[in-house]
PDB file of C-alpha atoms in Angstrom:
ATOM      1  CA  ILE A  22     124.406  96.645 102.668  1.00 85.00           C
ATOM      2  CA  GLU A  23     126.824  95.168 100.171  1.00 87.00           C
ATOM      3  CA  LEU A  24     125.957  91.667  98.981  1.00 88.00           C
ATOM      4  CA  LYS A  25     128.023  88.942  97.352  1.00 87.00           C
ATOM      5  CA  ASP A  26     125.430  88.599  94.611  1.00 81.00           C
ATOM      6  CA  ILE A  27     122.415  90.699  93.576  1.00 79.00           C
ATOM      7  CA  SER A  28     120.259  87.556  93.827  1.00 78.00           C
ATOM      8  CA  GLU A  29     120.497  87.901  97.642  1.00 82.00           C
ATOM      9  CA  ALA A  30     118.652  91.242  97.541  1.00 84.00           C
ATOM     10  CA  ASP A  31     115.139  89.755  97.488  1.00 83.00           C
ATOM     11  CA  ARG A  32     115.789  87.848 100.706  1.00 84.00           C
ATOM     12  CA  HIS A  33     117.036  90.976 102.454  1.00 84.00           C
ATOM     13  CA  VAL A  34     114.102  93.136 101.309  1.00 87.00           C
ATOM     14  CA  ALA A  35     111.635  90.372 102.261  1.00 87.00           C
ATOM     15  CA  ALA A  36     112.822  90.651 105.883  1.00 89.00           C
ATOM     16  CA  TYR A  37     110.935  93.978 106.021  1.00 92.00           C
ATOM     17  CA  TYR A  38     107.545  92.816 104.687  1.00 91.00           C
ATOM     18  CA  ASN A  39     105.923  91.921 108.015  1.00 90.00           C
ATOM     19  CA  LEU A  40     107.346  94.143 110.711  1.00 93.00           C
ATOM     20  CA  PRO A  41     105.792  94.212 114.195  1.00 92.00           C
ATOM     21  CA  PRO A  42     103.400  97.097 115.037  1.00 92.00           C
ATOM     22  CA  GLU A  43     106.023  98.574 117.404  1.00 93.00           C
ATOM     23  CA  TYR A  44     109.314  99.365 115.713  1.00 92.00           C
ATOM     24  CA  ALA A  45     112.363 101.298 116.915  1.00 90.00           C
ATOM     25  CA  GLY A  46     110.384 102.282 120.009  1.00 90.00           C
ATOM     26  CA  ARG A  47     107.493 103.747 117.968  1.00 94.00           C
ATOM     27  CA  ARG A  48     104.257 102.531 116.386  1.00 96.00           C
ATOM     28  CA  ILE A  49     104.183 101.959 112.631  1.00 97.00           C
ATOM     29  CA  VAL A  50     101.316 104.016 111.197  1.00 97.00           C
ATOM     30  CA  GLU A  51     101.798 103.545 107.472  1.00 97.00           C
ATOM     31  CA  LYS A  52     103.240 100.933 105.138  1.00 97.00           C
ATOM     32  CA  ARG A  53     103.799 101.470 101.418  1.00 97.00           C
ATOM     33  CA  ASP A  54     104.653  98.628  99.073  1.00 96.00           C
ATOM     34  CA  TYR A  55     105.548 100.155  95.726  1.00 96.00           C
ATOM     35  CA  GLY A  56     105.871  96.706  94.164  1.00 93.00           C
ATOM     36  CA  GLN A  57     102.176  96.057  94.799  1.00 95.00           C
ATOM     37  CA  GLY A  58     101.196  99.681  94.202  1.00 96.00           C
ATOM     38  CA  LYS A  59      99.433  99.724  97.584  1.00 97.00           C
ATOM     39  CA  GLY A  60      99.715 101.414 100.927  1.00 97.00           C
ATOM     40  CA  TRP A  61      98.066 100.856 104.287  1.00 97.00           C
ATOM     41  CA  TYR A  62      97.201 103.354 106.993  1.00 97.00           C
ATOM     42  CA  LEU A  63      97.510 100.905 109.868  1.00 94.00           C
ATOM     43  CA  PRO A  64      95.594 102.598 112.725  1.00 93.00           C
ATOM     44  CA  ASP A  65      92.370 102.499 110.662  1.00 92.00           C
ATOM     45  CA  GLU A  66      93.382  99.469 108.555  1.00 89.00           C
ATOM     46  CA  LYS A  67      92.670 101.501 105.423  1.00 96.00           C
ATOM     47  CA  GLU A  68      94.256 100.533 102.124  1.00 96.00           C
ATOM     48  CA  PHE A  69      95.111 103.065  99.422  1.00 97.00           C
ATOM     49  CA  THR A  70      96.573 102.985  95.940  1.00 97.00           C
ATOM     50  CA  LEU A  71     100.004 104.347  95.090  1.00 97.00           C
ATOM     51  CA  ASP A  72     100.049 106.199  91.783  1.00 94.00           C
ATOM     52  CA  LEU A  73     103.729 105.664  91.029  1.00 91.00           C
ATOM     53  CA  PRO A  74     105.525 103.153  88.836  1.00 90.00           C
ATOM     54  CA  LYS A  75     105.851  99.760  90.499  1.00 91.00           C
ATOM     55  CA  SER A  76     109.262  99.008  91.981  1.00 91.00           C
ATOM     56  CA  GLN A  77     110.644  96.829  94.750  1.00 91.00           C
ATOM     57  CA  VAL A  78     110.514  99.462  97.488  1.00 94.00           C
ATOM     58  CA  LEU A  79     109.013  99.226 100.970  1.00 96.00           C
ATOM     59  CA  GLN A  80     108.453 102.372 103.022  1.00 97.00           C
ATOM     60  CA  TYR A  81     107.259 102.653 106.611  1.00 97.00           C
ATOM     61  CA  THR A  82     106.201 105.758 108.540  1.00 97.00           C
ATOM     62  CA  LEU A  83     106.271 105.835 112.340  1.00 96.00           C
ATOM     63  CA  ASP A  84     103.922 107.717 114.664  1.00 95.00           C
ATOM     64  CA  ASP A  85     106.441 110.521 115.234  1.00 94.00           C
ATOM     65  CA  GLY A  86     106.782 111.211 111.491  1.00 94.00           C
ATOM     66  CA  SER A  87     110.064 109.356 111.113  1.00 95.00           C
ATOM     67  CA  TRP A  88     110.221 107.048 108.129  1.00 97.00           C
ATOM     68  CA  PHE A  89     112.477 104.576 106.382  1.00 96.00           C
ATOM     69  CA  ALA A  90     112.538 102.811 103.048  1.00 96.00           C
ATOM     70  CA  VAL A  91     114.384  99.767 101.758  1.00 95.00           C
ATOM     71  CA  ARG A  92     115.083  98.745  98.172  1.00 93.00           C
ATOM     72  CA  PRO A  93     117.583  96.712  96.213  1.00 91.00           C
ATOM     73  CA  SER A  94     120.050  98.602  94.060  1.00 86.00           C
ATOM     74  CA  GLY A  95     119.276  98.455  90.377  1.00 80.00           C
ATOM     75  CA  THR A  96     122.903  98.387  89.303  1.00 82.00           C
ATOM     76  CA  GLU A  97     124.988  96.917  92.141  1.00 86.00           C
ATOM     77  CA  PRO A  98     124.772  93.965  94.546  1.00 88.00           C
ATOM     78  CA  LYS A  99     123.460  96.155  97.387  1.00 91.00           C
ATOM     79  CA  VAL A 100     120.342  96.797  99.430  1.00 91.00           C
ATOM     80  CA  LYS A 101     119.827 100.493 100.087  1.00 93.00           C
ATOM     81  CA  PHE A 102     118.126 102.153 103.048  1.00 94.00           C
ATOM     82  CA  TYR A 103     116.756 105.663 103.384  1.00 96.00           C
ATOM     83  CA  LEU A 104     115.918 107.104 106.805  1.00 96.00           C
ATOM     84  CA  SER A 105     114.377 110.359 107.976  1.00 96.00           C
ATOM     85  CA  ALA A 106     113.599 111.825 111.380  1.00 95.00           C
ATOM     86  CA  SER A 107     112.720 115.270 112.652  1.00 89.00           C
ATOM     87  CA  ALA A 108     112.552 116.778 116.112  1.00 92.00           C
ATOM     88  CA  GLU A 109     112.687 120.130 117.857  1.00 93.00           C
ATOM     89  CA  THR A 110     116.467 119.961 118.208  1.00 95.00           C
ATOM     90  CA  ALA A 111     119.229 118.490 116.090  1.00 95.00           C
ATOM     91  CA  GLY A 112     120.308 116.330 119.039  1.00 96.00           C
ATOM     92  CA  GLU A 113     116.839 114.804 119.378  1.00 94.00           C
ATOM     93  CA  ALA A 114     116.660 114.139 115.639  1.00 94.00           C
ATOM     94  CA  LYS A 115     120.078 112.514 115.716  1.00 94.00           C
ATOM     95  CA  GLY A 116     118.974 110.260 118.588  1.00 93.00           C
ATOM     96  CA  LYS A 117     115.875 109.210 116.640  1.00 93.00           C
ATOM     97  CA  LEU A 118     117.981 108.437 113.571  1.00 93.00           C
ATOM     98  CA  ILE A 119     120.416 106.343 115.603  1.00 94.00           C
ATOM     99  CA  ARG A 120     117.578 104.244 117.099  1.00 92.00           C
ATOM    100  CA  LEU A 121     115.908 103.881 113.709  1.00 93.00           C
ATOM    101  CA  ARG A 122     119.154 102.927 111.977  1.00 93.00           C
ATOM    102  CA  GLU A 123     119.908 100.264 114.620  1.00 92.00           C
ATOM    103  CA  ALA A 124     116.428  98.742 114.226  1.00 92.00           C
ATOM    104  CA  VAL A 125     116.478  98.824 110.431  1.00 91.00           C
ATOM    105  CA  LEU A 126     119.942  97.362 110.025  1.00 87.00           C
ATOM    106  CA  GLY A 127     119.124  94.713 112.647  1.00 84.00           C
ATOM    107  CA  GLU A 128     116.395  93.293 110.389  1.00 75.00           C
ATOM    108  CA  SER A 129     118.832  92.524 107.601  1.00 66.00           C
ATOM    109  CA  ASP A 130     121.100  90.270 109.684  1.00 60.00           C
TER     110      ASP A 130
END
């Protein structure tokens, strides 16, 4: 998402901090907050440490293995999104990506 000013990025990323347990038609099973250096396996409410440099990145994994991440650009007034889905057929994977993309981009409105 292109922004008028990079200062808007924090507000957009913050919209993803507290997502509901059901997202894009699936259950969220894992949340990673690279800024805090922590992750949570949500079904068991277990916390774990991330051994990577701290950065303003949030990543969520869904119960079907799909995942998405959101982060502000380091050089431009943009918020960037990364999405992944897999399935037995390309058509099924494409459908999952479409649903995930709609949900993710809907949060930033």
